Each structure stands twice: as structure tokens, then as C-alpha cells.
mmCIF file of C-alpha atoms and ligand atoms in Angstrom:
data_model
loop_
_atom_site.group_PDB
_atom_site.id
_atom_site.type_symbol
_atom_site.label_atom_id
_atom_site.label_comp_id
_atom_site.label_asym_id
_atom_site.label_seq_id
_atom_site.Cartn_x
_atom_site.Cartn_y
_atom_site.Cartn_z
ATOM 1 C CA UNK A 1 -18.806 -59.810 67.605
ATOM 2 C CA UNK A 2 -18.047 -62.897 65.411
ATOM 3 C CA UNK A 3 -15.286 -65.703 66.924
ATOM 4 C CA UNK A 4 -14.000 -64.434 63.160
ATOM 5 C CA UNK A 5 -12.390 -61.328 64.616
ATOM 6 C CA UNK A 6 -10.263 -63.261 66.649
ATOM 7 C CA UNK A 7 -8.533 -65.197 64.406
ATOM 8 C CA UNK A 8 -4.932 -64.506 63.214
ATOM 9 C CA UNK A 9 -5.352 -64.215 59.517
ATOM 10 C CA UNK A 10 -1.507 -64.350 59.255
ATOM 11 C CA UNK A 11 -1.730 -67.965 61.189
ATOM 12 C CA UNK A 12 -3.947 -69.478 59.063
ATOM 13 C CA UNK A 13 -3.800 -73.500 59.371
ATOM 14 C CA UNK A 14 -2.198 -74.159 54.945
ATOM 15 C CA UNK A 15 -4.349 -77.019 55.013
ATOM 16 C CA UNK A 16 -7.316 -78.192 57.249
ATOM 17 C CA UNK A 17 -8.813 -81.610 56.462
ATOM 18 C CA UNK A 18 -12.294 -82.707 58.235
ATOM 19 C CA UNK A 19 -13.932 -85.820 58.902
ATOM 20 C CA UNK A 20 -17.661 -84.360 58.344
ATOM 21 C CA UNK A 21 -19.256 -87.568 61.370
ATOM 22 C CA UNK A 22 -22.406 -87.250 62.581
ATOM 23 C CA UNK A 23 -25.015 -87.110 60.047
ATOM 24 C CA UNK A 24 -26.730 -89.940 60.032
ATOM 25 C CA UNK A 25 -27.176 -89.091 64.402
ATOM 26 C CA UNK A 26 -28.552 -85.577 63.492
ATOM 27 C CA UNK A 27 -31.172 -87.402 61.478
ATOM 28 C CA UNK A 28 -31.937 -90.115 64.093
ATOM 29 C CA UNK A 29 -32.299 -87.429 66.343
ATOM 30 C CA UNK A 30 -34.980 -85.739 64.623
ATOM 31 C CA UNK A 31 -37.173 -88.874 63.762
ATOM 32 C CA UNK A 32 -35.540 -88.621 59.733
ATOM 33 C CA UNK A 33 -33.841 -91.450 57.928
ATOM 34 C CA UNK A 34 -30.124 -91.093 58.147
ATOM 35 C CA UNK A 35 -29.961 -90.204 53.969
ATOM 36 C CA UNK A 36 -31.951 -86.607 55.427
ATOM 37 C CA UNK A 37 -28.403 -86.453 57.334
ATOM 38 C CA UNK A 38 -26.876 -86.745 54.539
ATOM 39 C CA UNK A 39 -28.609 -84.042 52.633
ATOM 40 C CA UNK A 40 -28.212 -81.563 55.355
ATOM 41 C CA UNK A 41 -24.350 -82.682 55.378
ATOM 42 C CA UNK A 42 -24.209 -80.999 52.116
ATOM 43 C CA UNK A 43 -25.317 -77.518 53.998
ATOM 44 C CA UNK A 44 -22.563 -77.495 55.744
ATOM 45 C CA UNK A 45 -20.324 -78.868 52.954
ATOM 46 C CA UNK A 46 -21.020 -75.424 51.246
ATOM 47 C CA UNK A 47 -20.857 -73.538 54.521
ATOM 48 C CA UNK A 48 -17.788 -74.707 55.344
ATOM 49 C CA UNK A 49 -16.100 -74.207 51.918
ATOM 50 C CA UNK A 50 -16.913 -70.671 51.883
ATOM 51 C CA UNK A 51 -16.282 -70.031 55.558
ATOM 52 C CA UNK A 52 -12.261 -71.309 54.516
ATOM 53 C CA UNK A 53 -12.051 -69.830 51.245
ATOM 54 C CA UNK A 54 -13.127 -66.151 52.965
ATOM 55 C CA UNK A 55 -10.921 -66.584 55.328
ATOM 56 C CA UNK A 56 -7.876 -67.242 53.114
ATOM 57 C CA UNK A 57 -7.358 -71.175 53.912
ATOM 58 C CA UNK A 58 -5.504 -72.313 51.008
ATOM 59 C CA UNK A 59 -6.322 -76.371 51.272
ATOM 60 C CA UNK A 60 -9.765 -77.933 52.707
ATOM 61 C CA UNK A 61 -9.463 -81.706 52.491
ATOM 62 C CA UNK A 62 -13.163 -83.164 53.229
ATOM 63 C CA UNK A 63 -13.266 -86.950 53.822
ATOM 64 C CA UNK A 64 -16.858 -87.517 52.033
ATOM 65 C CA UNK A 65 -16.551 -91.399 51.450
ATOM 66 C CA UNK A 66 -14.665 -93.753 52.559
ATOM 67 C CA UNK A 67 -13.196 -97.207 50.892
ATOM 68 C CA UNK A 68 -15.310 -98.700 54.529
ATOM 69 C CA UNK A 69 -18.268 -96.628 53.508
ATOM 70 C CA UNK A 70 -18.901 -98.712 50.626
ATOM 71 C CA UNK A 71 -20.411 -101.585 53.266
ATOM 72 C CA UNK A 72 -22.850 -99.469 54.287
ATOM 73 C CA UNK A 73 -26.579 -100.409 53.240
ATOM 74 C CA UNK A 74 -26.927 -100.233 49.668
ATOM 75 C CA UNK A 75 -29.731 -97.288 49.110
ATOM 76 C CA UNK A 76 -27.812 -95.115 51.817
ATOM 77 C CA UNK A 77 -24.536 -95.546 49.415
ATOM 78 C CA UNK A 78 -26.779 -94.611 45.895
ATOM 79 C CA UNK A 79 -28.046 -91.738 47.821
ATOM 80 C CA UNK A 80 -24.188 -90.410 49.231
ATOM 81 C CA UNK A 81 -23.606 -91.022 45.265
ATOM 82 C CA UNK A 82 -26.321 -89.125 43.863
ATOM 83 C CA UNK A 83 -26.105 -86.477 46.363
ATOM 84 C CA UNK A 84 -22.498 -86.454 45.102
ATOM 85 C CA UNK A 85 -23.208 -85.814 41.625
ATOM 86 C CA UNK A 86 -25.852 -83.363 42.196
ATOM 87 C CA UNK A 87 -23.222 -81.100 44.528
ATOM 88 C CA UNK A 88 -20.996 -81.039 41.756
ATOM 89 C CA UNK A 89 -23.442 -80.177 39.510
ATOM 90 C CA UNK A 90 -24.980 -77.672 41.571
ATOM 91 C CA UNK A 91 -22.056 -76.343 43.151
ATOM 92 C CA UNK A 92 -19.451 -75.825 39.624
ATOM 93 C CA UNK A 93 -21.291 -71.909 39.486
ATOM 94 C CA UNK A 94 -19.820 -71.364 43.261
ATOM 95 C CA UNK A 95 -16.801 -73.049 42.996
ATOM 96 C CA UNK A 96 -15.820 -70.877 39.565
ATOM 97 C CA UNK A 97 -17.215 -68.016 41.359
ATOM 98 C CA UNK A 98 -15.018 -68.192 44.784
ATOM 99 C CA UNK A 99 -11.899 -69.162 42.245
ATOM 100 C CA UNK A 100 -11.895 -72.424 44.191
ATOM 101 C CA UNK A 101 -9.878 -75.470 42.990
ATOM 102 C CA UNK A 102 -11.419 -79.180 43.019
ATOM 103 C CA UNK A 103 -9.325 -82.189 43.315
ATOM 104 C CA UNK A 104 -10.514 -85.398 44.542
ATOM 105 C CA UNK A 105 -8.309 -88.461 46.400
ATOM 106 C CA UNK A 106 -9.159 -92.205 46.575
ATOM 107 C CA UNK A 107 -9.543 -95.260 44.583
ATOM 108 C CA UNK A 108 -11.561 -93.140 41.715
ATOM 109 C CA UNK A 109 -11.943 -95.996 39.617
ATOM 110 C CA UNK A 110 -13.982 -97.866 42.396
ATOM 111 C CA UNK A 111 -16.940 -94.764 42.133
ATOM 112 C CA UNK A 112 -19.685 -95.120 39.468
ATOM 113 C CA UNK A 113 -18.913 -93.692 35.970
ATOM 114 C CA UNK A 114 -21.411 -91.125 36.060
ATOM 115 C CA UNK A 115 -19.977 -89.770 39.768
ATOM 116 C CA UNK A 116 -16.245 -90.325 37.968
ATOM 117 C CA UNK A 117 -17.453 -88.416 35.059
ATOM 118 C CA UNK A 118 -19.500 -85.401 36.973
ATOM 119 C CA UNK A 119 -15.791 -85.502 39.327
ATOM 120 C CA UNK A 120 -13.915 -85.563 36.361
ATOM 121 C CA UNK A 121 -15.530 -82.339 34.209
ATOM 122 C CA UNK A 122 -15.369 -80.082 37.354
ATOM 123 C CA UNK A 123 -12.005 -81.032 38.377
ATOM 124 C CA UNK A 124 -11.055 -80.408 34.681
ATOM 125 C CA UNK A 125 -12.907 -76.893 34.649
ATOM 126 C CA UNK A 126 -11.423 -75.443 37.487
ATOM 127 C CA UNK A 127 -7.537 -77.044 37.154
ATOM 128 C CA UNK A 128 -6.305 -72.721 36.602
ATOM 129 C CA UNK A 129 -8.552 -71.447 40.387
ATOM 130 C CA UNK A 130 -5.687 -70.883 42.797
ATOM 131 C CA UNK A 131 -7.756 -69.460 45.610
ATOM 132 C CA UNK A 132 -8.192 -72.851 47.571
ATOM 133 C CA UNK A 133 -7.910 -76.401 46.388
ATOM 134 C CA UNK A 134 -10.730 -78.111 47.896
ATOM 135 C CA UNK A 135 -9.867 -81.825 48.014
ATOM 136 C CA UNK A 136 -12.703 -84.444 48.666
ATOM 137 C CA UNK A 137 -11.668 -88.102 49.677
ATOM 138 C CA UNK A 138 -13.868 -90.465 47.566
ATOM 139 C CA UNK A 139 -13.879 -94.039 47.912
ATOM 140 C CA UNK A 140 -11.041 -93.378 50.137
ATOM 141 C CA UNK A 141 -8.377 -95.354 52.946
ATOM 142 C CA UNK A 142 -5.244 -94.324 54.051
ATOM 143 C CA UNK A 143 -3.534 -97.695 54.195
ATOM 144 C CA UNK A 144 -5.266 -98.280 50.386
ATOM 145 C CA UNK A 145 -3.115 -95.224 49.399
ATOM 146 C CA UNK A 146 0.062 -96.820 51.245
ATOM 147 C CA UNK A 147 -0.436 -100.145 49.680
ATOM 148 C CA UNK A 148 -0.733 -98.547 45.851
ATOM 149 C CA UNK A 149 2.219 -95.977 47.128
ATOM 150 C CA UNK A 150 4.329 -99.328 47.918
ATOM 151 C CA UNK A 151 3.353 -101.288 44.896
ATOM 152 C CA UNK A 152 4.034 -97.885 42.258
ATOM 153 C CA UNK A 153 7.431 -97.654 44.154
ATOM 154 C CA UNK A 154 8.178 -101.551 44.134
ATOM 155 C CA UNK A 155 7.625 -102.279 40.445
ATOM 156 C CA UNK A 156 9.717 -98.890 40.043
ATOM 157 C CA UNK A 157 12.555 -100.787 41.714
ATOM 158 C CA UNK A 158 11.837 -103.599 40.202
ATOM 159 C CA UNK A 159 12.678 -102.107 36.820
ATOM 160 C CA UNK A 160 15.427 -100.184 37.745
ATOM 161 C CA UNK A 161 14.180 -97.024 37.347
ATOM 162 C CA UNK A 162 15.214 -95.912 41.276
ATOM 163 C CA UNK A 163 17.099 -97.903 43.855
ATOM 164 C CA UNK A 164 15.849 -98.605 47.048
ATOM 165 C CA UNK A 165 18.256 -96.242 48.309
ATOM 166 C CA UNK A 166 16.437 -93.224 47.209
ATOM 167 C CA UNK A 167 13.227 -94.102 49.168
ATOM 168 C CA UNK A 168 12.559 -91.153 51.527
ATOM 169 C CA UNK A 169 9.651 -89.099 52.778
ATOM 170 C CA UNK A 170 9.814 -86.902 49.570
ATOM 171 C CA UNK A 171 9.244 -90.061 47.164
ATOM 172 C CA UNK A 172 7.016 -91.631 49.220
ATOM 173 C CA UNK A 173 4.812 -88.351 49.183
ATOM 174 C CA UNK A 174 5.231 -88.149 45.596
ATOM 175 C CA UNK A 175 3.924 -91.621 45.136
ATOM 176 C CA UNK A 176 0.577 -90.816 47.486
ATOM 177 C CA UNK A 177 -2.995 -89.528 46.418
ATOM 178 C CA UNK A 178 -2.192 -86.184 48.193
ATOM 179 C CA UNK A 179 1.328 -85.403 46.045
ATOM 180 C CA UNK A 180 0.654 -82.101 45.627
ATOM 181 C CA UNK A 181 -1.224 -80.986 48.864
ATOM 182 C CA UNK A 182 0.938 -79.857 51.688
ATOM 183 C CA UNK A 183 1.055 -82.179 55.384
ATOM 184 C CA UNK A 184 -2.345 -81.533 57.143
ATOM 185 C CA UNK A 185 -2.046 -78.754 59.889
ATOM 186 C CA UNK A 186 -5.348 -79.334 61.394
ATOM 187 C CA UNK A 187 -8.046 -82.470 61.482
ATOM 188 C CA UNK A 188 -11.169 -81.436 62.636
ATOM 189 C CA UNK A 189 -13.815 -84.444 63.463
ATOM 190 C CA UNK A 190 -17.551 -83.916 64.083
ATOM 191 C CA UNK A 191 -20.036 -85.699 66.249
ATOM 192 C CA UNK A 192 -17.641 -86.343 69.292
ATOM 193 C CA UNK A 193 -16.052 -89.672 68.165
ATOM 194 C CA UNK A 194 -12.335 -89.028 69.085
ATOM 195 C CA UNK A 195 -10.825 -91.258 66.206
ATOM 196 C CA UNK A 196 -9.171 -90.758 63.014
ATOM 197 C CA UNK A 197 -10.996 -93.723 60.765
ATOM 198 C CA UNK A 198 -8.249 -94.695 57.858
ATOM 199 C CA UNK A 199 -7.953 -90.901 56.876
ATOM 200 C CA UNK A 200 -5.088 -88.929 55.716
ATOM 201 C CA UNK A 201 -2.691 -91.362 58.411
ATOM 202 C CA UNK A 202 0.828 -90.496 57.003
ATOM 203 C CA UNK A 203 0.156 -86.814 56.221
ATOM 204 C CA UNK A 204 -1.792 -85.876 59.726
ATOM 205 C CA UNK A 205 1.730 -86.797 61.185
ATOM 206 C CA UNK A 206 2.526 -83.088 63.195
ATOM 207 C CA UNK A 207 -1.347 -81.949 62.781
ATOM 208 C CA UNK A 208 -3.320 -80.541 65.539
ATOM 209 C CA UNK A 209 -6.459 -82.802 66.184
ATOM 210 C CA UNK A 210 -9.414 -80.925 67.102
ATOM 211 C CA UNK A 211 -12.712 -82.746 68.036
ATOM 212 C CA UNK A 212 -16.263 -81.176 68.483
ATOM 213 C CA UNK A 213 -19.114 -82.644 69.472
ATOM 214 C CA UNK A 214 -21.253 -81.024 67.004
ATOM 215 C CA UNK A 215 -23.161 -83.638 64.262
ATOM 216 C CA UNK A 216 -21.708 -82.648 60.893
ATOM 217 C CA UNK A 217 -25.220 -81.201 59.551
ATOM 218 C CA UNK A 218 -24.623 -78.425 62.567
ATOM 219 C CA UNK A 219 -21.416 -76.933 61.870
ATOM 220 C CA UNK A 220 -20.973 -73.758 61.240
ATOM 221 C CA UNK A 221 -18.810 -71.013 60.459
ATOM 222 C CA UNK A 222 -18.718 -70.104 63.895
ATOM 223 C CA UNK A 223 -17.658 -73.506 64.598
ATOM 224 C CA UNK A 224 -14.745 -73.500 61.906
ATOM 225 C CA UNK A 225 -13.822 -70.242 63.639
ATOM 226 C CA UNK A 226 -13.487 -71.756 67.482
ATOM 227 C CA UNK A 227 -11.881 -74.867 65.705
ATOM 228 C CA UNK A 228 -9.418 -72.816 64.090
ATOM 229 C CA UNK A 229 -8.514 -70.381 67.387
ATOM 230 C CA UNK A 230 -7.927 -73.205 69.609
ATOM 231 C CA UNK A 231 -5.089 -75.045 66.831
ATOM 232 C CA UNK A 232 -3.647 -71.510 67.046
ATOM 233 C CA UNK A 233 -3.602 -70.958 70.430
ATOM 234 C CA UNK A 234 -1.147 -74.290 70.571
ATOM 235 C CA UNK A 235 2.223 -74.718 70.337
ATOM 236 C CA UNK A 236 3.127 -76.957 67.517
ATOM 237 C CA UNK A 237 6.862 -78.362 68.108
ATOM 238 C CA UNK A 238 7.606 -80.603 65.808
ATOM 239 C CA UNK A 239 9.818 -82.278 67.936
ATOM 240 C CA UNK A 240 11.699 -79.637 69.240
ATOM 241 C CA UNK A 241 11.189 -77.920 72.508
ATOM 242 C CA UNK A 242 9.848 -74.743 73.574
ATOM 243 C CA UNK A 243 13.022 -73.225 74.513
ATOM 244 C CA UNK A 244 14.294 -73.690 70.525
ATOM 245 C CA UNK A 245 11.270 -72.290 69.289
ATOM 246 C CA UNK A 246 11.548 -68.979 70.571
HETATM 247 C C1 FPP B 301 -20.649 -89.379 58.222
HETATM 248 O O1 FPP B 301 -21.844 -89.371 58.952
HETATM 249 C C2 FPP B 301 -20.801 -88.826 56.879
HETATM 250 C C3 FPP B 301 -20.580 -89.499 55.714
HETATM 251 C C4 FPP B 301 -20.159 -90.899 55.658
HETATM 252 C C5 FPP B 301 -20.767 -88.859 54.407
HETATM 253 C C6 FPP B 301 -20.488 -87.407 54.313
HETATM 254 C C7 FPP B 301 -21.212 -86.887 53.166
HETATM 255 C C8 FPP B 301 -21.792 -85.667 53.059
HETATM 256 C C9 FPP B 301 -21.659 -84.626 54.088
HETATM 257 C C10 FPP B 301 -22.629 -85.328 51.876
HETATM 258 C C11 FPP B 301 -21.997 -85.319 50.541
HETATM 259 C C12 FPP B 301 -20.670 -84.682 50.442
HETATM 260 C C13 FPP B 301 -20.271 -83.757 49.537
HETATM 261 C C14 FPP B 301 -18.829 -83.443 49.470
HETATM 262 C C15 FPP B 301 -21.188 -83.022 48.652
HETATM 263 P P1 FPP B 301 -22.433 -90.770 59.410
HETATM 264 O O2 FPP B 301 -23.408 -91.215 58.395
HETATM 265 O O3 FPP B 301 -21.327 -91.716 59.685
HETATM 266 O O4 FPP B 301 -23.173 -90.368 60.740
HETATM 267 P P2 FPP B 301 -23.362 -91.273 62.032
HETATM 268 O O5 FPP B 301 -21.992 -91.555 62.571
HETATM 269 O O6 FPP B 301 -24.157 -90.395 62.945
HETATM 270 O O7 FPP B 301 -24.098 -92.500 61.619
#
């Protein structure tokens, strides 16, 4: 029997982001350079996307590269890239296939052109797939999307075109990379570090955090499965208390 059969399909986390950690240990582990991590990531990458699209997950927010990431040595960061572009190119078949929507989040402009490009035509090619929207962060930080969320809003004020009044969560959200995802219900992190690295910080607010000590290149479906039973086997209060839930 799979862990699948346990799962409450009419409980499904909306949206489940994941920081994919641990690649670069599964490599070191095996006597490989950490870019063989890295190439195995992209197993699982696939895996994964499947294993939430099957399911019925409607958002899967992957953080692939972050704005830190770019101070890593400099072949490792022209692999992540080319790796990147040869995903996208590899994966467009699978994604049209599976009806599955790509979006990507971060400072865009900051990736090379050819990885903006490749982003660009598959993000353009699948805009009408409603199954899932599969959202990678690129080149992204959470307090870099705060700090061009304040400065959109500020010279917005600044030219009267809303008053500082009107500043609550909804135009805030609006203003962010993620404006049209829904909060994050679950963050899953690989590879046993217990932290949440400059990812998703505002909209992870009332998630359920969910840490495995698998290495990214590792996870499975099975995995997603036990992640995903043990967020709905909690009791998510927003607040409130038990006794107003039920
Ligand atoms: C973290 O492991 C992983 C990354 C920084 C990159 C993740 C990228 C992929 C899985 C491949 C490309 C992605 C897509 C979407 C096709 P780490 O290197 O920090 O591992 P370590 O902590 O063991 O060193």
C-alpha cells in the first residue's frame, strides 16, 4: 500500500512551497562534485511536480535560486543556470502534457538573458494550463520582494495615486512577486536544516512547516505523501482556538 492512499484528497494543502536543500551533501556523500547534486536535484524536481499535479495540488512553489545563491562559486552558479535552461527546455513537452502552469518569482532581470528568455517562452506557452501553477523562485529573497513592494507602493503615494491610508494586507500582496498565488499552506525543507533562508517570509505567515531530513536529490513521492499526511493531521488555528473551530 502507497502512504498515497492515506491522504485526504479533499484536504489537499492549495499551495505547498519547498526549499529543495541538500544537494550539494548527497553529492559529497557519494565522492561527486556538488554540480552532480545538482543534476540529480532536477530528478526530483520532475518527481515532485508530477507527484502534486496527480494528486490535485493546485500551487507548487519551488525555491530553485536564491538572490544569496548568486555568491556561490562561479562554475557551480553557470551550471544551476544551464541546468535551468535545459529543464525548461526539456521539460515544456511535460509541463503542456500534465496542463501545468509555469510562473517564475524573483529579481528576473538579475538572471542571464538566455535563462530570462528560455523562462520567458515557457511561461508564455503555458499562461491558459489551469491544472497547477508551478512557481519557481529565481534569483530570489523575501526581504528583496518587501523592499521593491515598499518602493512600488511609496512612489504610488508619492504621486497621489493611493493614500497611505489604504495600505493593508490586500495591497501589500498585490504589490509582491506572489500577487496572484494564494498564502503558502505548507513549507517543506530538505536535508534537515530547520530554517526558512529569505523564502516566501510574509506569505508562510499561518503555514505548516514540515522538515525532513532527506537530501533534496532523495525525495520522493512517498516522501511528498508523509509530508503532506502529517500537515493534515494538524490543527491549523489561525489564531483562534480549538473550541471555535469545531
Ligand atoms: C540546495 O542544495 C539547492 C539549490 C541551491 C539549487 C536547487 C536546484 C535544483 C534542484 C536544480 C535545478 C532546478 C530546477 C527547477 C530545474 P545545496 O547546494 O545548498 O546543498 P547543500 O546544502 O548540501 O550544500
Amino acid at each position: 500500500m502507497s502512504l498515497k492512499d492515506n491522504i485526504n484528497i479533499k484536504q489537499l494543502p492549495e499551495h505547498i512551497a519547498i526549499i529543495m536543500d541538500g544537494n550539494g551533501r548527497w553529492a559529497k556523500q557519494k565522492g561527486k562534485l556538488r554540480v552532480f547534486g545538482h543534476e540529480n536535484g532536477t530528478r526530483a524536481v520532475r518527481r515532485t511536480v508530477e507527484g502534486c499535479a496527480e494528486l490535485g495540488v493546485k500551487n507548487l512553489t519551488l525555491y530553485a535560486f536564491s538572490t544569496e545563491n548568486w555568491n556561490r562559486p562561479k562554475l557551480e552558479v553557470q551550471t544551476l543556470m544551464k541546468l535551468l535552461i535545459s529543464s525548461l527546455k526539456k521539460e515544456i513537452k511535460t509541463l503542456q502534457k500534465n496542463n501545468i502552469k509555469l510562473n517564475a518569482i524573483g529579481d528576473l532581470k538579475a538572471l542571464p538573458t538566455k535563462v530570462h528568455k528560455e523562462l520567458a517562452d515557457v511561461i508564455d506557452l503555458t499562461k491558459d494550463n489551469n491544472r497547477m501553477t508551478l512557481t519557481l523562485a529565481l534569483s530570489y529573497g523575501s526581504r528583496d520582494e518587501l523592499i521593491n513592494a515598499v518602493t512600488q507602493i511609496s512612489i504610488k503615494v508619492k504621486n497621489n495615486i493611493i493614500s497611505p491610508e489604504k495600505i493593508d494586507e490586500s495591497l501589500i500582496n498585490q504589490h509582491l512577486y506572489t500577487r496572484n498565488l494564494p498564502d503558502v499552506d505548507l513549507l517543506i525543507r530538505t536535508s534537515g536544516e530547520q530554517r526558512i533562508s529569505n523564502f516566501l517570509l510574509w506569505q508562510i505567515a499561518y503555514a505548516e512547516l514540515y522538515f525532513t531530513n532527506v537530501f533534496w536529490p532523495d525525495f520522493t513521492n512517498e516522501h511528498l505523501y508523509e509530508a503532506i499526511i502529517n500537515y493534515q493531521k494538524r490543527e491549523r488555528r489561525f489564531g483562534k482556538t480549538s473550541e471555535q473551530l469545531s
